[in-house]
Amino acid sequence: MDKKLFMVSLGPGDIDLVTIKALKALKSCDAICVPTKSEDRSFKKSLTHKIVSALMNEHNFNKPLIPIYTPMQYNKEDWQYQVDCIYDGFKTYDTLSFVTLGDSAIYSTIYYLLDIIKVQNPSLYAVTEVIAGVTSFSQASAKVKKPLCVGESALEIIPLPKRDLPKTKVYMRPKIGMDTESIKEEGEMYTFENLNFKDESIVPQKKEVVSKYMTLFIDFFK
Amino acid sequence: MDKKLFMVSLGPGDIDLVTIKALKALKSCDAICVPTKSEDRSFKKSLTHKIVSALMNEHNFNKPLIPIYTPMQYNKEDWQYQVDCIYDGFKTYDTLSFVTLGDSAIYSTIYYLLDIIKVQNPSLYAVTEVIAGVTSFSQASAKVKKPLCVGESALEIIPLPKRDLPKTKVYMRPKIGMDTESIKEEGEMYTFENLNFKDESIVPQKKEVVSKYMTLFIDFFK
């Protein structure tokens, strides 16, 4: 039996800001894992549940929902418990979606779970697909019609309260022919070229010279 | 006649990573303004055109396309020319979409145009809706299954080549009851509470105390 896990970003709360890819995953999977902060595993106060329900309503589909109790503390045992709920779901279902608010890349629970799955169940990890979504700050920007960055300005995302923090750096808008000497490598560096287009290339290192218009360097925090 | 302009973020190039909201805007508008880098206004090399065509194909709709010549130089006259193309479109059509790759908040052309429209045509500006999208770096993160930030890490988006830059700061994950004294105000500060949910509140200032779980402070660069 082919198991498959989708980590689905739901975006910033507006069901129309869900991507078509996320919607397809939710429609095609056998059951949806929905986080709840209620210890009795009810969905009374779950924002995520509200979005998933509204989506099923608007797009005429219905899936079994698996409640995943998600306390606000950051305990390894809590992540393990959530991973166990997923494993448990796979006893009944072949394809599961696990939904997360906003975008998976930005302060999402899913990477605590994926870190565990990667070690305990590498074959499940390998077939797990992460589906990116709209971030809350992109939507905030759209609402007030103000850019977060434009031209020669930068953007920083900081968790509160602020301390001395490891930081991912995304380097955008390079020019073709530019050498990359000025980019300091501090964490784990990747070069993304032509993302999602023909000749897409993703390499886990810094390219020495920019050769494509669509190039992104990401130095992931360590 | 009610004119309406949608600034539509297309996301990072995968047509499934377009949001439902973007798709609805494209389906409902009378014509779509599509940037092209070709001086002859052809779409031969336009990535944006590729995405829009593929979307129309996959979702069975067809709209007149208005080519918007978009040179890579950052000249005020070029932006004005593009705005004039939009005005021109409104002579024939009531509702226009203007599409942009990635997310409107991150290094998008649209804010050069909106700055002009805001001054020249405040009533059009007022009814213009910006539709947020998935950023290229969110998708890059999903592809390699590595978070951009998690827990106590931060994220910085930097245009290349790097100089001394004005910077927007997004403060996330505050705790209820926290006072906001530690957040320095450098640009234009907004507080977003319960974005897209019941009791959404957007105020152009820093709230002194965090009272909602879903609070975002954005200090926009000046």
Coordinates of C-alpha atoms in Angstrom, one line a residue:
Chain A
M1 CA 0.0 0.0 0.0
D2 CA 1.4 3.4 -0.9
K3 CA 1.2 5.7 2.0
K4 CA 1.5 9.5 1.4
L5 CA 1.5 12.5 3.7
F6 CA 0.7 16.0 2.7
M7 CA 1.7 18.9 4.9
V8 CA -0.8 21.4 3.7
S9 CA -0.4 25.2 4.3
L10 CA -3.9 26.7 4.6
G11 CA -2.8 30.4 4.4
P12 CA -3.8 33.3 6.5
G13 CA -7.4 32.3 7.3
D14 CA -9.3 33.4 4.2
I15 CA -10.5 30.3 2.5
D16 CA -10.1 31.9 -0.8
L17 CA -6.4 32.4 0.0
V18 CA -5.9 28.6 0.0
T19 CA -4.0 27.5 -3.0
I20 CA -5.4 25.2 -5.7
K21 CA -2.6 22.7 -4.8
A22 CA -3.8 22.6 -1.1
L23 CA -7.4 22.2 -2.2
K24 CA -6.5 19.3 -4.5
A25 CA -4.5 17.6 -1.6
L26 CA -7.4 18.0 0.8
K27 CA -9.9 16.7 -1.8
S28 CA -7.8 13.7 -2.8
C29 CA -6.6 12.5 0.6
D30 CA -8.4 9.9 2.7
A31 CA -8.5 11.9 5.9
I32 CA -7.4 15.2 7.3
C33 CA -5.4 15.7 10.5
V34 CA -6.6 18.9 12.1
P35 CA -4.8 20.5 15.1
T36 CA -6.8 21.5 18.1
K37 CA -5.7 23.3 21.3
S38 CA -8.5 21.6 23.3
E39 CA -7.4 18.8 25.5
D40 CA -10.6 16.9 24.9
R41 CA -9.7 16.8 21.2
S42 CA -12.9 18.8 20.3
F43 CA -12.7 21.4 17.6
K44 CA -14.7 24.0 19.5
K45 CA -11.9 26.5 19.5
S46 CA -9.9 25.4 16.5
L47 CA -9.3 28.1 13.9
T48 CA -7.9 25.4 11.6
H49 CA -11.0 23.4 11.9
K50 CA -13.1 26.4 11.0
I51 CA -11.1 26.9 7.8
V52 CA -11.2 23.2 6.9
S53 CA -15.0 23.0 7.5
A54 CA -15.6 26.1 5.4
L55 CA -13.5 24.7 2.6
M56 CA -15.3 21.4 2.6
N57 CA -18.6 23.3 2.6
E58 CA -17.7 25.7 -0.3
H59 CA -16.0 23.0 -2.4
N60 CA -18.5 20.2 -1.8
F61 CA -16.3 17.5 -0.3
N62 CA -16.2 15.7 3.0
K63 CA -13.3 13.9 4.7
P64 CA -12.9 12.2 8.1
L65 CA -11.1 14.6 10.4
I66 CA -8.5 13.3 12.8
P67 CA -8.1 15.7 15.8
I68 CA -4.4 16.3 16.7
Y69 CA -4.1 17.8 20.2
T70 CA -1.5 20.5 20.0
P71 CA -0.7 22.2 23.3
M72 CA 1.1 25.6 23.2
Q73 CA 4.2 24.3 25.0
Y74 CA 7.1 23.2 22.9
N75 CA 7.7 19.7 24.3
K76 CA 9.4 16.9 22.4
E77 CA 6.8 14.5 23.9
D78 CA 4.0 16.6 22.5
W79 CA 5.5 16.4 19.0
Q80 CA 5.9 12.6 19.4
Y81 CA 2.3 12.3 20.4
Q82 CA 1.2 14.1 17.3
V83 CA 3.4 12.0 15.1
D84 CA 1.9 8.9 16.8
C85 CA -1.6 10.2 15.9
I86 CA -0.4 10.4 12.3
Y87 CA 1.0 6.9 12.4
D88 CA -2.3 5.8 13.9
G89 CA -4.2 7.4 11.0
F90 CA -2.1 5.4 8.5
K91 CA -3.5 2.2 10.0
T92 CA -6.8 3.1 8.5
Y93 CA -6.0 5.5 5.7
D94 CA -3.4 5.5 2.9
T95 CA -3.3 9.2 2.2
L96 CA -3.4 11.8 5.0
S97 CA -3.2 15.6 4.9
F98 CA -1.9 17.5 8.0
V99 CA -3.1 21.1 7.9
T100 CA -1.2 24.1 9.2
L101 CA -2.2 27.8 9.3
G102 CA -0.3 30.2 7.2
D103 CA 2.8 28.9 5.4
S104 CA 4.7 25.9 6.4
A105 CA 8.1 27.7 6.1
I106 CA 7.3 30.3 8.7
Y107 CA 7.0 29.1 12.4
S108 CA 5.0 26.1 11.6
T109 CA 4.6 23.0 13.8
I110 CA 5.1 20.7 10.8
Y111 CA 8.9 20.8 11.0
Y112 CA 8.9 19.5 14.6
L113 CA 6.9 16.6 13.4
L114 CA 8.9 16.1 10.2
D115 CA 12.2 16.0 12.2
I116 CA 10.8 13.1 14.2
I117 CA 9.3 11.3 11.1
K118 CA 12.6 11.7 9.2
V119 CA 14.4 9.6 11.9
Q120 CA 11.7 7.1 12.8
N121 CA 10.2 6.5 9.4
P122 CA 12.5 7.6 6.5
S123 CA 10.3 6.1 3.8
L124 CA 7.3 8.1 5.0
Y125 CA 9.4 11.2 5.2
A126 CA 10.6 10.7 1.6
V127 CA 7.1 10.6 0.2
T128 CA 5.8 13.5 2.4
E129 CA 5.0 16.5 0.4
V130 CA 5.1 20.0 1.9
I131 CA 2.6 22.4 0.2
A132 CA 3.6 26.1 0.6
G133 CA 0.9 28.7 1.4
V134 CA 0.3 32.5 1.7
T135 CA 1.9 34.0 4.8
S136 CA 0.0 36.2 7.3
F137 CA 2.4 39.1 6.6
S138 CA 1.8 38.9 2.8
Q139 CA -1.9 39.1 3.5
A140 CA -1.4 41.9 6.0
S141 CA 0.6 43.8 3.4
A142 CA -2.1 43.3 0.7
K143 CA -4.8 44.5 3.1
V144 CA -3.2 47.9 3.7
K145 CA -1.7 48.1 0.2
K146 CA 1.8 48.6 1.4
P147 CA 4.8 46.5 0.2
L148 CA 7.0 44.7 2.7
C149 CA 10.0 45.3 0.5
V150 CA 10.5 46.9 -2.9
G151 CA 13.6 48.0 -4.8
E152 CA 16.5 48.3 -2.4
S153 CA 14.7 47.6 0.9
A154 CA 14.9 44.5 3.0
L155 CA 12.6 42.5 5.2
E156 CA 13.1 40.8 8.5
I157 CA 10.8 38.4 10.3
I158 CA 11.4 38.3 14.0
P159 CA 9.8 36.1 16.7
L160 CA 8.8 38.0 19.8
P161 CA 10.2 38.4 22.4
K162 CA 13.4 39.0 20.5
R163 CA 16.7 37.5 21.6
D164 CA 20.0 36.7 20.0
L165 CA 18.7 34.5 17.2
P166 CA 19.9 32.1 14.5
K167 CA 18.7 33.5 11.3
T168 CA 17.8 32.2 7.8
K169 CA 18.8 34.6 5.0
V170 CA 17.1 34.7 1.7
Y171 CA 19.1 36.6 -1.0
M172 CA 16.8 37.7 -3.8
R173 CA 17.1 39.7 -7.1
P174 CA 20.7 38.9 -8.1
K175 CA 21.9 40.1 -11.4
I176 CA 23.1 37.6 -14.1
G177 CA 26.9 37.4 -14.2
M178 CA 27.2 38.6 -10.6
D179 CA 29.7 36.7 -8.5
T180 CA 28.5 35.5 -5.1
E181 CA 31.6 36.3 -3.1
S182 CA 29.7 38.9 -1.1
I183 CA 27.3 36.3 0.2
K184 CA 28.6 35.0 3.5
E185 CA 27.7 31.4 4.2
E186 CA 26.7 30.9 7.9
G187 CA 24.2 28.1 7.9
E188 CA 23.2 25.6 5.2
M189 CA 23.3 27.3 1.8
Y190 CA 21.1 26.3 -1.2
T191 CA 20.9 27.8 -4.7
F192 CA 17.5 27.7 -6.4
E193 CA 17.4 28.4 -10.1
N194 CA 14.2 28.7 -12.3
L195 CA 12.0 27.3 -9.5
N196 CA 9.0 25.5 -10.9
F197 CA 10.0 26.3 -14.5
K198 CA 11.9 24.4 -17.2
D199 CA 15.5 23.6 -16.1
E200 CA 14.7 24.0 -12.4
S201 CA 17.8 23.4 -10.4
I202 CA 18.1 23.1 -6.6
V203 CA 21.6 22.5 -5.3
P204 CA 22.7 22.4 -1.6
Q205 CA 25.6 24.9 -2.1
K206 CA 26.3 28.4 -3.2
K207 CA 26.8 28.8 -7.0
E208 CA 29.9 31.0 -7.6
V209 CA 28.3 33.0 -10.5
V210 CA 24.7 33.9 -11.1
S211 CA 23.6 32.5 -14.5
K212 CA 19.8 32.6 -14.3
Y213 CA 17.5 35.6 -13.9
M214 CA 15.4 33.5 -11.5
T215 CA 18.0 32.6 -8.8
L216 CA 17.4 32.5 -5.1
F217 CA 20.1 31.9 -2.5
I218 CA 18.8 30.6 0.9
D219 CA 21.2 30.3 3.8
F220 CA 19.1 28.2 6.2
F221 CA 19.7 28.8 9.9
K222 CA 21.5 26.1 11.8
Chain B
M1 CA -19.8 52.2 -14.6
D2 CA -18.0 50.6 -11.7
K3 CA -14.3 50.2 -12.5
K4 CA -12.2 47.7 -10.5
L5 CA -8.6 46.7 -10.6
F6 CA -7.2 43.5 -9.1
M7 CA -3.5 43.3 -8.4
V8 CA -3.2 39.5 -8.6
S9 CA -0.2 37.6 -7.2
L10 CA 0.4 34.4 -9.2
G11 CA 2.8 32.7 -6.8
P12 CA 6.1 31.0 -7.6
G13 CA 5.3 29.6 -11.0
D14 CA 3.4 26.4 -10.3
I15 CA -0.1 27.0 -11.5
D16 CA -1.4 24.9 -8.6
L17 CA 0.2 27.3 -6.2
V18 CA -2.2 30.0 -7.4
T19 CA -4.8 30.8 -4.7
I20 CA -8.5 30.3 -5.2
K21 CA -8.9 34.1 -4.7
A22 CA -6.5 34.8 -7.6
L23 CA -8.2 32.3 -9.8
K24 CA -11.6 33.9 -9.0
A25 CA -10.3 37.3 -9.9
L26 CA -8.9 36.2 -13.2
K27 CA -12.1 34.3 -14.1
S28 CA -14.3 37.2 -13.2
C29 CA -12.5 40.1 -14.7
D30 CA -13.0 41.4 -18.2
A31 CA -9.3 41.4 -19.3
I32 CA -5.9 40.6 -17.9
C33 CA -2.9 42.9 -18.0
V34 CA 0.2 40.7 -18.5
P35 CA 3.7 42.0 -18.2
T36 CA 6.2 41.3 -20.9
K37 CA 9.9 42.1 -21.2
S38 CA 9.7 42.2 -25.0
E39 CA 9.7 45.6 -26.5
D40 CA 7.4 44.4 -29.3
R41 CA 4.8 43.6 -26.7
S42 CA 4.9 39.9 -27.7
F43 CA 4.6 37.2 -25.0
K44 CA 7.3 35.0 -26.5
K45 CA 9.5 35.2 -23.4
S46 CA 7.0 36.1 -20.8
L47 CA 7.0 33.7 -17.8
T48 CA 3.9 35.4 -16.5
H49 CA 2.1 34.8 -19.8
K50 CA 3.0 31.1 -19.6
I51 CA 1.4 30.9 -16.2
V52 CA -1.8 32.8 -17.2
S53 CA -2.2 30.7 -20.4
A54 CA -1.7 27.4 -18.5
L55 CA -4.3 28.6 -15.9
M56 CA -6.9 29.5 -18.6
N57 CA -6.2 26.1 -20.2
E58 CA -6.6 24.1 -17.0
H59 CA -9.6 26.0 -15.7
N60 CA -11.5 26.5 -18.9
F61 CA -11.7 30.2 -19.3
N62 CA -10.4 32.8 -21.7
K63 CA -9.8 36.5 -21.3
P64 CA -8.4 39.2 -23.6
L65 CA -4.8 39.8 -22.6
I66 CA -3.3 43.3 -22.5
P67 CA 0.5 43.2 -22.9
I68 CA 2.3 45.6 -20.5
Y69 CA 5.8 46.2 -21.6
T70 CA 8.0 46.1 -18.5
P71 CA 11.6 46.9 -19.0
M72 CA 14.1 45.9 -16.3
Q73 CA 15.2 49.4 -15.6
Y74 CA 13.6 51.2 -12.8
N75 CA 12.4 54.4 -14.4
K76 CA 9.5 56.5 -13.3
E77 CA 8.5 56.9 -17.0
D78 CA 8.3 53.2 -17.5
W79 CA 5.9 52.9 -14.5
Q80 CA 3.8 55.8 -15.9
Y81 CA 3.7 54.1 -19.3
Q82 CA 2.4 50.9 -17.6
V83 CA -0.2 52.9 -15.6
D84 CA -1.3 54.5 -18.9
C85 CA -1.8 51.0 -20.4
I86 CA -4.1 50.2 -17.5
Y87 CA -6.0 53.5 -17.9
D88 CA -6.3 52.6 -21.6
G89 CA -7.7 49.2 -20.8
F90 CA -10.4 50.8 -18.7
K91 CA -11.7 52.6 -21.8
T92 CA -12.8 49.2 -23.0
Y93 CA -13.2 47.1 -19.9
D94 CA -14.7 47.6 -16.4
T95 CA -12.7 45.1 -14.5
L96 CA -9.0 44.5 -15.0
S97 CA -6.6 42.1 -13.4
F98 CA -2.9 43.0 -13.4
V99 CA -0.8 39.9 -12.7
T100 CA 2.5 39.7 -10.9
L101 CA 4.8 36.7 -10.2
G102 CA 5.3 35.6 -6.6
D103 CA 3.7 37.7 -3.9
S104 CA 2.8 41.4 -4.3
A105 CA 4.4 42.2 -0.9
I106 CA 7.9 41.1 -1.9
Y107 CA 9.7 43.1 -4.6
S108 CA 6.7 43.4 -6.9
T109 CA 6.3 46.0 -9.6
I110 CA 2.7 46.7 -8.5
Y111 CA 3.6 49.2 -5.8
Y112 CA 5.4 51.4 -8.3
L113 CA 2.2 51.5 -10.3
L114 CA 0.0 51.9 -7.2
D115 CA 2.0 54.8 -6.0
I116 CA 1.2 56.6 -9.3
I117 CA -2.4 55.6 -9.4
K118 CA -2.9 56.7 -5.8
V119 CA -2.0 60.3 -6.7
Q120 CA -3.5 60.4 -10.2
N121 CA -6.7 58.5 -9.7
P122 CA -7.6 58.1 -6.0
S123 CA -11.0 56.6 -6.7
L124 CA -9.4 53.8 -8.8
Y125 CA -6.8 53.3 -6.1
A126 CA -9.5 53.0 -3.4
V127 CA -11.3 50.2 -5.3
T128 CA -8.1 48.4 -6.2
E129 CA -7.7 45.1 -4.4
V130 CA -4.3 43.5 -3.8
I131 CA -4.4 39.7 -3.7
A132 CA -1.5 38.1 -1.8
G133 CA 0.3 35.0 -3.1
V134 CA 2.8 32.3 -2.2
T135 CA 6.4 33.7 -2.2
S136 CA 9.2 32.0 -4.1
F137 CA 11.1 31.4 -0.8
S138 CA 8.1 29.7 0.8
Q139 CA 8.0 27.3 -2.2
A140 CA 11.8 26.9 -2.1
S141 CA 11.5 25.9 1.6
A142 CA 8.7 23.4 0.8
K143 CA 10.7 21.8 -2.0
V144 CA 13.7 21.0 0.3
K145 CA 11.5 20.4 3.3
K146 CA 13.4 22.9 5.5
P147 CA 11.8 25.6 7.5
L148 CA 12.8 29.3 7.0
C149 CA 12.2 29.9 10.6
V150 CA 10.9 27.9 13.5
G151 CA 10.8 28.5 17.3
E152 CA 13.3 31.1 18.2
S153 CA 14.9 31.7 14.8
A154 CA 14.4 34.7 12.5
L155 CA 14.3 35.3 8.8
E156 CA 15.8 38.1 6.7
I157 CA 15.0 38.8 3.0
I158 CA 17.8 40.8 1.4
P159 CA 18.0 42.2 -2.2
L160 CA 21.3 41.6 -3.9
P161 CA 23.7 43.3 -4.1
K162 CA 23.4 44.2 -0.5
R163 CA 23.9 47.8 0.7
D164 CA 22.7 49.8 3.7
L165 CA 19.0 49.2 3.4
P166 CA 15.8 50.5 4.8
K167 CA 14.0 47.5 6.3
T168 CA 10.5 46.4 7.1
K169 CA 10.3 44.4 10.3
V170 CA 7.5 41.9 10.9
Y171 CA 7.2 40.9 14.6
M172 CA 5.4 37.6 15.0
R173 CA 4.4 35.2 17.8
P174 CA 3.8 37.7 20.6
K175 CA 2.4 36.4 23.9
I176 CA -0.9 37.6 25.3
G177 CA -0.3 40.2 28.0
M178 CA 3.1 41.1 26.7
D179 CA 3.8 44.8 26.6
T180 CA 5.3 46.1 23.4
E181 CA 7.9 48.5 24.8
S182 CA 10.7 46.3 23.4
I183 CA 9.5 46.9 19.8
K184 CA 11.2 49.9 18.5
E185 CA 9.3 52.0 16.0
E186 CA 11.4 53.0 13.0
G187 CA 9.1 53.2 10.0
E188 CA 5.3 53.1 9.8
M189 CA 3.9 50.7 12.4
Y190 CA 0.7 48.8 12.1
T191 CA -0.9 46.3 14.4
F192 CA -2.9 43.4 12.8
E193 CA -5.2 41.4 15.1
N194 CA -7.2 38.3 14.1
L195 CA -6.4 38.8 10.4
N196 CA -9.3 37.4 8.3
F197 CA -11.1 36.2 11.3
K198 CA -14.0 37.5 13.5
D199 CA -13.1 40.8 15.1
E200 CA -10.3 41.5 12.7
S201 CA -8.6 44.8 13.6
I202 CA -6.0 46.7 11.6
V203 CA -4.7 49.9 13.2
P204 CA -1.9 52.1 11.9
Q205 CA 0.0 52.2 15.3
K206 CA 1.6 49.9 17.8
K207 CA -0.8 48.5 20.4
E208 CA 0.8 48.9 23.9
V209 CA -0.3 45.4 25.1
V210 CA -0.9 42.2 23.2
S211 CA -4.5 41.1 23.7
K212 CA -5.0 38.6 21.0
Y213 CA -3.2 35.3 20.2
M214 CA -3.2 36.3 16.5
T215 CA -1.3 39.6 16.5
L216 CA 1.2 40.8 14.0
F217 CA 3.2 44.0 14.2
I218 CA 4.6 45.3 11.0
D219 CA 6.9 48.3 11.0
F220 CA 7.0 49.2 7.3
F221 CA 10.2 50.6 5.9
K222 CA 10.2 54.4 5.1

